[in-house]
Every structure is written in C-alpha cells, then in structure tokens.
Coordinates of C-alpha atoms and ligand atoms in Angstrom, one line a residue:
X1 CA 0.0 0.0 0.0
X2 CA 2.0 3.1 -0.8
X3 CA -1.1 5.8 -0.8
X4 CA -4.2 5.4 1.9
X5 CA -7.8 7.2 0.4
X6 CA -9.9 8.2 2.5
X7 CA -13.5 9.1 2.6
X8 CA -15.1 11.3 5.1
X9 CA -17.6 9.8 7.2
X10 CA -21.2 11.1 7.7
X11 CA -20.9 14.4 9.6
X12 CA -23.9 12.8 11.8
X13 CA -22.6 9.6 12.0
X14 CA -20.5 8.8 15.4
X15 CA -17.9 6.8 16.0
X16 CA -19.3 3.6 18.5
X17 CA -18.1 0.7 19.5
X18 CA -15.2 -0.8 20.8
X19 CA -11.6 -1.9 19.4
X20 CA -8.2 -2.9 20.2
X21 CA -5.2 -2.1 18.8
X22 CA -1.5 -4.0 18.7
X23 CA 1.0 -4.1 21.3
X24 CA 3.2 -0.8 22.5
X25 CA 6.0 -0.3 20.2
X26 CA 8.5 0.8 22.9
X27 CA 7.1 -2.0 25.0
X28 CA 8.1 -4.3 22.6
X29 CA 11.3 -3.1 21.7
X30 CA 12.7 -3.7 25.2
X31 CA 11.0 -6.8 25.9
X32 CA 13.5 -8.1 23.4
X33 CA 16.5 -6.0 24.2
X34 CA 16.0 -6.9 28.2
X35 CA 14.9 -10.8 27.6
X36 CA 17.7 -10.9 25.0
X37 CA 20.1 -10.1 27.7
X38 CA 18.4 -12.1 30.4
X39 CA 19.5 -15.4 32.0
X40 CA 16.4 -18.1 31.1
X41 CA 13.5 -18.0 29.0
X42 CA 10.9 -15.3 28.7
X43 CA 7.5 -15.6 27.0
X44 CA 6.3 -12.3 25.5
X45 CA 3.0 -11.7 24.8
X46 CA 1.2 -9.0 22.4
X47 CA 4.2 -8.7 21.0
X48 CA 4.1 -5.8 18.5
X49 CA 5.1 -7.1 14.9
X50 CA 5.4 -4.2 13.2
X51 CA 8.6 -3.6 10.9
X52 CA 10.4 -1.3 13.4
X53 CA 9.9 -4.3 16.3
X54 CA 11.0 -6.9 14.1
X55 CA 14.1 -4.8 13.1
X56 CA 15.1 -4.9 17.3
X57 CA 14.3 -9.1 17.0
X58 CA 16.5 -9.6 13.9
X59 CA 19.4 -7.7 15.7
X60 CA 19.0 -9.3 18.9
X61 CA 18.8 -13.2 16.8
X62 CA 22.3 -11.9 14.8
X63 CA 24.2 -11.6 18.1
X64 CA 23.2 -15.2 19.1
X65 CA 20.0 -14.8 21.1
X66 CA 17.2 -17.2 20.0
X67 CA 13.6 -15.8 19.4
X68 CA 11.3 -18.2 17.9
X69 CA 7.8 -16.5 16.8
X70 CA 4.4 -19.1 17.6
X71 CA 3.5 -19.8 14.0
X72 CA -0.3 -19.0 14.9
X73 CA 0.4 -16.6 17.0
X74 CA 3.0 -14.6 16.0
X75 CA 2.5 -11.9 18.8
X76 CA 3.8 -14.8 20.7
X77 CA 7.8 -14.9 21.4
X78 CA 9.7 -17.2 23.4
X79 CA 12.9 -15.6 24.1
X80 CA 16.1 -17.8 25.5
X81 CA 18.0 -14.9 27.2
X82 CA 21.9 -15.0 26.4
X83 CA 22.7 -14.3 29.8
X84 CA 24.6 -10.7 28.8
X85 CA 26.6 -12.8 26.9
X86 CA 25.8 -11.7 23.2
X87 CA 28.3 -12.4 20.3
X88 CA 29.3 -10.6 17.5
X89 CA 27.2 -10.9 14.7
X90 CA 28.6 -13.3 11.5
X91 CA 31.0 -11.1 9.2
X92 CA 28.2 -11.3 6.4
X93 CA 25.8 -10.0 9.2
X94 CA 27.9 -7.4 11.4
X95 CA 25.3 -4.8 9.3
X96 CA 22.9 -4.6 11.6
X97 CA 19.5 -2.8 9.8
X98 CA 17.6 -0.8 11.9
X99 CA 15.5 0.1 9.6
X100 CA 13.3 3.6 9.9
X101 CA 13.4 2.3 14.0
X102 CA 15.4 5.5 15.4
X103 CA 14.3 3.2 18.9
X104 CA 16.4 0.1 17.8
X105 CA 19.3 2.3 16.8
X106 CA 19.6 4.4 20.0
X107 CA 18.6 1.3 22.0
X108 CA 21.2 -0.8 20.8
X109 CA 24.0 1.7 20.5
X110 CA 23.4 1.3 24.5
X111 CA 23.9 -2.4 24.4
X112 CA 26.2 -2.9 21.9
X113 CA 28.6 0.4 23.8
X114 CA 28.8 -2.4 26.2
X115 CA 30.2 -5.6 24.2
X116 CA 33.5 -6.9 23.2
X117 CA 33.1 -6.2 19.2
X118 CA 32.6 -4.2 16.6
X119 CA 28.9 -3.4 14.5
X120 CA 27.9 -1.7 12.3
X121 CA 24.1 -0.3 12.8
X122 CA 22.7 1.0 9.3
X123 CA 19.0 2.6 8.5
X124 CA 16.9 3.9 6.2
X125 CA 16.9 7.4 4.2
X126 CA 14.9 9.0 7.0
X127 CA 16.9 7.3 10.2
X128 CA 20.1 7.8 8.3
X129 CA 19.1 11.7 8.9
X130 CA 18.3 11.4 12.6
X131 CA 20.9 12.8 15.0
X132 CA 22.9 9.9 16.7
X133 CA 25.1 12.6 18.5
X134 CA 23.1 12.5 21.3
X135 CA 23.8 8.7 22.2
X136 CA 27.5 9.0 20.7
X137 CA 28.6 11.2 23.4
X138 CA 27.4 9.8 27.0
X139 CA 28.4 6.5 25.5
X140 CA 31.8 7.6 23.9
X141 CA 32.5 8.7 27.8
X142 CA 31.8 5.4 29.2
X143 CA 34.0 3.9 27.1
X144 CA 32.6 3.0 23.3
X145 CA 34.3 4.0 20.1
X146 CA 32.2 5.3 17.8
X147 CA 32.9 6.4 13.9
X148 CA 30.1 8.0 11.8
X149 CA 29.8 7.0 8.5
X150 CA 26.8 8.9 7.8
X151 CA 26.7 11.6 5.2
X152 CA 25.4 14.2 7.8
X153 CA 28.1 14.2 10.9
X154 CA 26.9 12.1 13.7
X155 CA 24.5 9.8 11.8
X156 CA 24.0 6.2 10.5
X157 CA 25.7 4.1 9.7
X158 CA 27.1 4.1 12.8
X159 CA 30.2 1.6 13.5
X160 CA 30.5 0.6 16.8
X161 CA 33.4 -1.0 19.1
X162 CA 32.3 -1.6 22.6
X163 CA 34.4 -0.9 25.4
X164 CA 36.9 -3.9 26.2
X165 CA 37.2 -3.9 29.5
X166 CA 33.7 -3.1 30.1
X167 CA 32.1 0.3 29.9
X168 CA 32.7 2.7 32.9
X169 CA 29.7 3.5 35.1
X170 CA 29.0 6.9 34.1
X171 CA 26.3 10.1 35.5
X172 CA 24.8 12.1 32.2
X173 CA 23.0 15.5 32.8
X174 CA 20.9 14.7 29.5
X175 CA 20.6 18.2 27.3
X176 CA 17.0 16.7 25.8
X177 CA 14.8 15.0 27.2
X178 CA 14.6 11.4 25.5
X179 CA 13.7 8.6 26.9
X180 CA 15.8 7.2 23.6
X181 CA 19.2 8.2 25.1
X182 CA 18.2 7.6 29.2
X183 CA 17.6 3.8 27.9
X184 CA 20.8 3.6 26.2
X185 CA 23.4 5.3 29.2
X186 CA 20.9 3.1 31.2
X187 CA 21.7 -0.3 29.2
X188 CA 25.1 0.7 28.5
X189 CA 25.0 0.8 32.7
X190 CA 24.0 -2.8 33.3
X191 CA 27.4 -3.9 31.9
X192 CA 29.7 -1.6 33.7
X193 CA 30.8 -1.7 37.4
X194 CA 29.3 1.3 39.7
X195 CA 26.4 3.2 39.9
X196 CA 25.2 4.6 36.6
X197 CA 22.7 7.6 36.5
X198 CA 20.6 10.4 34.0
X199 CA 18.8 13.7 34.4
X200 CA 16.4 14.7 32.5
X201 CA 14.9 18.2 32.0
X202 CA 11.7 16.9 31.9
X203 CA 10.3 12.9 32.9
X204 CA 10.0 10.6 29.7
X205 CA 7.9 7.6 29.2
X206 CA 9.8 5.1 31.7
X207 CA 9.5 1.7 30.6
X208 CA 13.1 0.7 30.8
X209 CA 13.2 1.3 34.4
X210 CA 9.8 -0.1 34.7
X211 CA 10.4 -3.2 32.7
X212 CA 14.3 -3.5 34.2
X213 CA 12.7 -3.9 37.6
X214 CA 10.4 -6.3 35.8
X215 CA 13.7 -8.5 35.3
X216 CA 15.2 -8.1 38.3
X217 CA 17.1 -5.1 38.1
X218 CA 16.4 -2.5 40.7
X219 CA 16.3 1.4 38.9
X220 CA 16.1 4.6 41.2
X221 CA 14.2 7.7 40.5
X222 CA 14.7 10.8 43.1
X223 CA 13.8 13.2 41.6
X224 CA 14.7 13.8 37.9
X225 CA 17.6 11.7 38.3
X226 CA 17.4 7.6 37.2
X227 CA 20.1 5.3 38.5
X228 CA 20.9 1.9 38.3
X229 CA 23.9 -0.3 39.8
X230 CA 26.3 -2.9 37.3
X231 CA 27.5 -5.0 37.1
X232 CA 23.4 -6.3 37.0
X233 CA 22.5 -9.6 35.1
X234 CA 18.3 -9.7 34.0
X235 CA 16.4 -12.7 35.3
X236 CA 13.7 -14.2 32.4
X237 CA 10.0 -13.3 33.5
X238 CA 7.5 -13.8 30.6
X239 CA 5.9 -10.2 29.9
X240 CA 2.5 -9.1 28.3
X241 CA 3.0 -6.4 26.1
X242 CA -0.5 -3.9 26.4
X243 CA -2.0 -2.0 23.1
X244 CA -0.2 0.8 22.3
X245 CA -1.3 4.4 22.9
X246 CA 0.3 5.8 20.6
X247 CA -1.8 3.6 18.1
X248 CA -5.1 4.2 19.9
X249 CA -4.7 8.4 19.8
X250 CA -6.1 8.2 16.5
X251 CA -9.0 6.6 17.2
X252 CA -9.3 8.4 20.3
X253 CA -9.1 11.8 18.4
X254 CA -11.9 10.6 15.5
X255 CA -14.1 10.0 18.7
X256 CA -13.3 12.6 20.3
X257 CA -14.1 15.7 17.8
X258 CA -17.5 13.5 17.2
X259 CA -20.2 14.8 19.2
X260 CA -21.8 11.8 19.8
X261 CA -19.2 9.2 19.4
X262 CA -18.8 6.4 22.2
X263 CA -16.0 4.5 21.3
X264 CA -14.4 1.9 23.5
X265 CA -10.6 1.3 23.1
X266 CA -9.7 -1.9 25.3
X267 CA -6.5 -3.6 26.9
X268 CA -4.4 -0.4 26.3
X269 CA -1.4 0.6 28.1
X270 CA -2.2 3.4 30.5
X271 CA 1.7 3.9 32.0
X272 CA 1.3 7.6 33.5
X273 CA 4.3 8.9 31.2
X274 CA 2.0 8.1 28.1
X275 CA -1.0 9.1 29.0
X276 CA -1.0 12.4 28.1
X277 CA -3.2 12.4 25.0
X278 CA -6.0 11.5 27.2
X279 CA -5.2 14.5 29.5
X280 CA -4.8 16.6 26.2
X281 CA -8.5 15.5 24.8
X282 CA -10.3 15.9 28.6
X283 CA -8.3 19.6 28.1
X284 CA -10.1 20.0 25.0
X285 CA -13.7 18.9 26.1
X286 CA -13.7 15.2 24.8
X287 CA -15.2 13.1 27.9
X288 CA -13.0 10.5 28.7
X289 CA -13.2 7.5 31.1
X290 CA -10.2 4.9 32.1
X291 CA -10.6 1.6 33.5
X292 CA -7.2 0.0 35.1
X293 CA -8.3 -3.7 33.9
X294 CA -4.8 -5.3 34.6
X295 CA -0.5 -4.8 34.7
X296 CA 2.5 -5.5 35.9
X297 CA 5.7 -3.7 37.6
X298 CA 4.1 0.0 36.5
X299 CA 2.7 -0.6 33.1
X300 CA -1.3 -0.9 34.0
X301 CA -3.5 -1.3 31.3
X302 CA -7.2 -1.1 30.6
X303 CA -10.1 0.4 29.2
X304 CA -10.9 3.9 27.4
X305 CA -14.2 5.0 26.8
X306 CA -14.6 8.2 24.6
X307 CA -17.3 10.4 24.4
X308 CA -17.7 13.0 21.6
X309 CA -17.7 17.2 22.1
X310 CA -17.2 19.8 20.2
X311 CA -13.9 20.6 21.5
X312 CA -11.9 24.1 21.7
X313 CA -8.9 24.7 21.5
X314 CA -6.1 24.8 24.1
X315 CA -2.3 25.3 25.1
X316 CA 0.4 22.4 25.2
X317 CA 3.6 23.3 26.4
X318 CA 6.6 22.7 28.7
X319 CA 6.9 19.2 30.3
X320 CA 4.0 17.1 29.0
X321 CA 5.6 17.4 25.4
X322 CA 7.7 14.2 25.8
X323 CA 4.4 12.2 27.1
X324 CA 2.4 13.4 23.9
X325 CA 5.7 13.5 21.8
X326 CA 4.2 10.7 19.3
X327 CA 0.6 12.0 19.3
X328 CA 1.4 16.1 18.5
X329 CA 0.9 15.0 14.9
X330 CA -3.3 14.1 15.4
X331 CA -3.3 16.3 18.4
X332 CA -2.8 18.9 15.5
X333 CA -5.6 17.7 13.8
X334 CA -7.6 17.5 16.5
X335 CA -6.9 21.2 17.4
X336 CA -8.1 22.2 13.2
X337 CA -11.3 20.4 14.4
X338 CA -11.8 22.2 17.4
X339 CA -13.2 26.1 17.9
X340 CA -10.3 28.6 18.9
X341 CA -6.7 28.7 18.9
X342 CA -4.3 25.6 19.7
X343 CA -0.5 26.6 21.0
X344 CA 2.0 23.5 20.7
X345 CA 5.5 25.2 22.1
X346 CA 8.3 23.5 23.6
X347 CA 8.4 20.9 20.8
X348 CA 11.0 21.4 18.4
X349 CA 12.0 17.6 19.0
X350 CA 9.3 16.9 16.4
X351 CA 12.0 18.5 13.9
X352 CA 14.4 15.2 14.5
X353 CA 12.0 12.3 14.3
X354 CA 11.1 10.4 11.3
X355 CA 10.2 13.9 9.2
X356 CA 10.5 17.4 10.1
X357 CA 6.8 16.8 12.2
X358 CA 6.4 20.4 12.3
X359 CA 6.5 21.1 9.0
X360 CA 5.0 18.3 7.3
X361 CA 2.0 18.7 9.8
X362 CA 1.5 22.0 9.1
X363 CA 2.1 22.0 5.2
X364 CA -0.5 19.1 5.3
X365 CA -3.0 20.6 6.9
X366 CA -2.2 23.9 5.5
X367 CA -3.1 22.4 1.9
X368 CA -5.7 21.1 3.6
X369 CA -7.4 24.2 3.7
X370 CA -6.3 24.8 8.1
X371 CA -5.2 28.0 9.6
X372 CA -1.8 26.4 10.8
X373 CA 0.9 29.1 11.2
X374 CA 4.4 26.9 11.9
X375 CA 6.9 27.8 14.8
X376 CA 10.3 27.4 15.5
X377 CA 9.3 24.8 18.5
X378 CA 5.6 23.8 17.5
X379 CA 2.9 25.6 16.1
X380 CA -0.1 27.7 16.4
X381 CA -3.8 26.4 14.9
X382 CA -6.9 28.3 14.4
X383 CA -9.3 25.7 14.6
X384 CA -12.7 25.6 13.2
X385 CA -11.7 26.0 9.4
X386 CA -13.1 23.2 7.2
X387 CA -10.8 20.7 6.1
X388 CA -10.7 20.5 2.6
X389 CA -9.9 17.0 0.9
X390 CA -6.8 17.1 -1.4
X391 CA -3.8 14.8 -1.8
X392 CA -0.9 14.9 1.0
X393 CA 2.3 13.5 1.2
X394 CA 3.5 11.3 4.5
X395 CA 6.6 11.2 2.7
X396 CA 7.2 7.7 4.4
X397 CA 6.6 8.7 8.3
X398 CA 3.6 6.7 9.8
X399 CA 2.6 8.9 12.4
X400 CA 1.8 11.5 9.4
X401 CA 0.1 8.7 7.2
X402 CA -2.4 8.1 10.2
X403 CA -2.9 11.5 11.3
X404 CA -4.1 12.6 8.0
X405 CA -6.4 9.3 7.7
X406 CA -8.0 10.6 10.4
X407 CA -8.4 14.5 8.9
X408 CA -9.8 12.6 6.1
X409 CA -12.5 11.3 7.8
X410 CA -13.5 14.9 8.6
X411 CA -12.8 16.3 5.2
X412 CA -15.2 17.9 2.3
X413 CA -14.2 14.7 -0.1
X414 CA -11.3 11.9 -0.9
X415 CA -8.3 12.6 1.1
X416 CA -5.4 10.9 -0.6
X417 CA -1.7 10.2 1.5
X418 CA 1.1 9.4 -0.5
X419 CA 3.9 7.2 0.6
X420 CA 1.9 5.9 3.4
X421 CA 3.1 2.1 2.8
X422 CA 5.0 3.2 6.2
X423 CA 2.2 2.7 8.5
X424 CA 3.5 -0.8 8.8
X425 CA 6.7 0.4 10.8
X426 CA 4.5 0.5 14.0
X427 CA 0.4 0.0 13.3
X428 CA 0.1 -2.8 11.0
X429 CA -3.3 -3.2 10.4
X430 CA -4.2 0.4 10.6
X431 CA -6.2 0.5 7.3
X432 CA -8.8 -2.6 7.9
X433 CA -9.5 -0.7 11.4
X434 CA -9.8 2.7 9.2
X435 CA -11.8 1.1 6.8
X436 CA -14.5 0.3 9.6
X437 CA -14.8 4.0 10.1
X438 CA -15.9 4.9 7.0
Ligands
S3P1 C1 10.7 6.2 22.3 C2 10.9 7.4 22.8 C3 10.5 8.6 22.0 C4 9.4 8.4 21.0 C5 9.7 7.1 20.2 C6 9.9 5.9 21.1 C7 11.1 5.0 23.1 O1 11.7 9.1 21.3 O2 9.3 9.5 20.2 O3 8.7 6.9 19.3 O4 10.7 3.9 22.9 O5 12.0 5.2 24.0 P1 12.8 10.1 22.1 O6 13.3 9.4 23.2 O7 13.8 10.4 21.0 O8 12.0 11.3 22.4

C-alpha cells in the first residue's frame, strides 16, 4: 500500500463501539533487548510485529539470542535470554539494519557500547538523517568507540566497538529529554561496574526502568535523576505487552471531535508517562473514562471510553511534550477540528523524528485548507476551518500517514496520502481498522 484514500464519514454519524489495537512499540522493543540479555526464558505476549519491532528481533537473533515466533500466533515470542553474553554478529551480518526504527538504533547503540566487538548499525533514508550525536557522546565517555559514516556528521551508519574492559559507570546530565538516550546510558550501565545515572529536563515515558525492575534489576528515580547499579544480570519473567497508545490516539481523536461518538478502546497501556493524550483531549472537552483492567511492575493497562464534544482549542507546552511526543501529529488535527486557537511550544523535538513533524503537519494541513501558522518549537492552529480534501504526502513517516487518515474522515471529499506504505513500521493493520470508520 503506498497511498491510503480516505472518505469522510457522515458528519452525523459517530464513532461507537469498541476496538483494540496492537502491542506498545516501545514495549516491545525492550522486551526483546532486556529478555535478550536475560538469564532463562521469557515468554512475551502481544508482541508488536510491526517492521520497526521486528528490526530490534532480527538484531537481537544476529548476536546469538534465540527468538522463535508461535507460527499461529506470531504476537507470541519465546525468548532464550543469552545471559549478557551476546556475540558478534557473522561477518556477512555485522550490518545490523535498523530500519526507519530511530528506537532500535539508539537502544542498541546502548547495548552494543557495552560488548566486546565491533557493528555496524545502518538505516533507512529518514533514520540515516536522525541525529545519533546525542547517544554518541554519553556512551563515547563510558567507554565506546564510535565512527560516523553517515553523510550528515553524527548519523548512521554508525560503526560501533564496545568498550573492552567493560564500559565505565557513568552520570549524564541529558541536554533533551529522550527517553531514547536515558535507555541507552541506562543499558550501557548494566554492563559496567558502579552506579550509573541520567537527568532529564523533563520525565519521559519510563518503561526501561519499569520493565528492568520487571527483570530483576532495581532502577532509582529521586527526583529527575534515574540510576541503576552494574555489574546487574536480567532474570527471564514472561511479559505481556498492552495495546499501544500511541496507536489508539487516533482513534481516540476521531471519537473525540464527534459529538456523539462512544468509542471503546480496550486492553491499552495506560503507563502515567503516556498518558498524556487523554489528558490533552479531557483539556479540549472530549469526555473520557479509564478503567485500570490489569498490569505488571508500572505498566497498568485497561479500558478507554470516549465520548464525543465539540472541543476548543487549548495550550500544550513545557513538560507534558515528551508524554504526547508521538501523538502532536493528530493532536494537531484535532486542534483544526476544534473552535479557537491551539498553542503546541516546547516541541521542536518533532523537527528530529522520522520527518521534520512540524513542517509536514503543518504544510499538510495547510493544503488542507487549516489556519496552521508553523513555529520554531511547534505551532499555532486556528481551529474551526473546514478541512478540505486534497492529496498529501507522508513522505514515508507513519505517524503523518495516520494523522491525516483521520483529517480525512472529517474532510469535504477523498483525502489521498502518498507514501503511506510506512504505517507498517508500527500499526500494522491500521487501514482494515480505518476502513471500519468509513
Ligand atoms: C521512544 C521514545 C521517544 C518516542 C519514540 C519511542 C522510546 O523518542 O518518540 O517513538 O521507545 O524510547 P525520544 O526518546 O527520542 O524522544
């Protein structure tokens, strides 16, 4: 599928029901890093099988770990840890693709900082742009050796040698807040001797310290400072990996801007530090109920009911911006949608993920007929313009693709998204649920 057409959906019609959507992307990620690394076997569940997940398993199978996929169940894995005792990948395999998965390049830039040999982690157009400097330097002090080979300084393909001896245990005052690089000075920290710690200048979604407590590894959090203490070897304990939030936004936005709408969204993972979307839509008058059904070790999951409003606008800004990171995109379109004006500041991260977010939202939504004025660090939206139907361009970033399926539900006619094939990399399955809203 390399274009998604939409049709808008009876301006009377709300969105009922209920749905589930695929396992959490970062969720799954780790579970494979952190049972990888662990001593025994771990049995994940709702594994998320979408191309950027399966980029982390293929990496984590080259350097010797086994993970066998249930043939009918494939969100099944059984993972037989390697005990932190990975092995260079064959010399016909020492590429290890990453993909468009920023996540499994950061990630295992932590683990690999760690181990006796040399990699090389290579990705696609879009990740070979994304900046790598920001995991290059706290692991280059505890030890690593790093060479760009990237046309851009400080970007893939990035050739790695892990520290020898062992990395040193290491304390980094992190200049943005990613929960991308915490997780790597944090894995690069299970492998070295001492007490390894981060800052961050504002709290990001936590699952690596959630999930490394699931496996036995005790993480600290005073404050904004995270710490852990190595030399620390994970102990196998089968997961369940909830639905994804980031998945469910869109749905949750359709419903939302629907007076009317009920919708149901089930079995989703409702981790405070990525819940912010559903504190974002309440914001905007969207009446929204969660049910804690279930979890483990900080990662509750359950049940969101949305009810429909005609929302206003509203002002996001300073330190929810890394809970809603992944869900500005439909946050903007929810904003066109509603009456009044939308602020988004503080978010000029958006500019470094898998397209410049900031502009291709508001380009998009501009030729969409939106009063979106782009800024430095976000943008400003008067909403309550009619979205026009035209053709857009994802230009290969998911997160766009399914924002602007969603516009086009409200749109005057066919919305067409080019280069949308991308949707894959973490919803797969996106268009049969879209194709039920129309
Ligand atoms: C992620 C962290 C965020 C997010 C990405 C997944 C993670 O990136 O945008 O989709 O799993 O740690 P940053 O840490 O770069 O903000």
């Amino acid at each position: 599928m390399s274009e998604i057409r939409v049709l808008p959906t009876d301006l009377e019609k709300p969105f009922t029901g209920s749905l589930s959507v695929p396992g959490d992307k970062s969720i799954s990620h780790r579970s494979a890093i952190f049972a990888g690394i662990a001593d025994g076997k771990t049995e994940v569940s709702g594994f998320l099988t979408s191309e950027d997940c399966l980029a982390t398993v293929a990496a984590m199978r080259a350097m010797g770990v086994s993970i066998e996929q249930d043939s009918s169940d494939p969100t099944h894995l059984t993972i037989t840890g390697c005990a932190g005792k990975l092995r260079a990948p064959d010399a016909d395999a020492s590429q290890i693709d990453c993909g468009n998965s920023g996540t499994t390049m950061r990630l295992l830039s932590g683990l690999l900082a760690a181990q006796p040999f040399t990699t090389m982690l290579t990705g696609d157009a879009s990740l070979s742009r994304r900046p790598m400097g920001r995991v290059i330097k706290p692991l280059s002090e505890m030890g690593a050796a790093f060479t760009s080979h990237g046309e851009k300084t400080d970007c893939a393909p990035l050739e790695i040698t892990g520290a020898t001896s062992g990395p040193n245990a290491f304390h980094y005052d992190m200049p943005v807040a990613s929960a991308q690089v915490k997780s790597a000075v944090l894995i690069a920290g299970l492998f070295a001797e001492g007490r390894t710690s981060v800052t961050e200048p504002a709290p990001t979604r936590n699952h690596t310290e959630t999930m490394l407590r699931h496996f036995g590894v005790a993480t600290t959090h005073e404050g904004s400072e995270i710490s852990l203490n190595g030399p620390a070897m994970l102990r196998a304990g089968d997961f369940y990996v909830p639905g994804d939030i980031s998945s469910a936004a869109f749905w949750c936005v359709a419903a939302a801007a629907r007076p009317g709408s009920e919708l149901t969204l089930t079995g989703i993972g409702l981790n405070p530090t990525r819940t912010g979307i559903l504190d974002v839509l309440a914001q905007m008058g969207a009446d929204i109920t969660r049910t804690v059904t279930g979890g483990q070790e900080g990662e509750p999951f359950g049940d969101i009911t949305i009810r429909g409003a005609q929302l206003h606008g509203t002002t996001i800004g300073g330190d929810i911006i890394p809970n809603v990171i992944d869900e500005l995109p439909v946050i903007a379109v929810a904003a066109c949608l509603a009456s009044g004006e939308t602020t988004i500041s503080d978010a000029a991260e958006l500019r470094v993920k898998e397209s410049d977010r900031i502009a291709t939202v508001a380009q998009n939504l501009q030729s969409m007929g939106a009063d979106v004025t782009e800024r430095p660090d976000g943008m400003v939206i008067q909403g309550g313009k009619p979205l026009q139907a035209t053709t857009v361009d994802a230009t290969g970033d998911h997160r766009i693709a399914m924002a602007f399926s969603i516009a086009g539900l409200f749109a005057s006619g066919e919305t067409i998204i080019l280069n949308a094939e991308c949707v894959n990399t973490s919803y797969p399955g996106f268009a049969g649920v879209l194709s039920r809203f129309v």
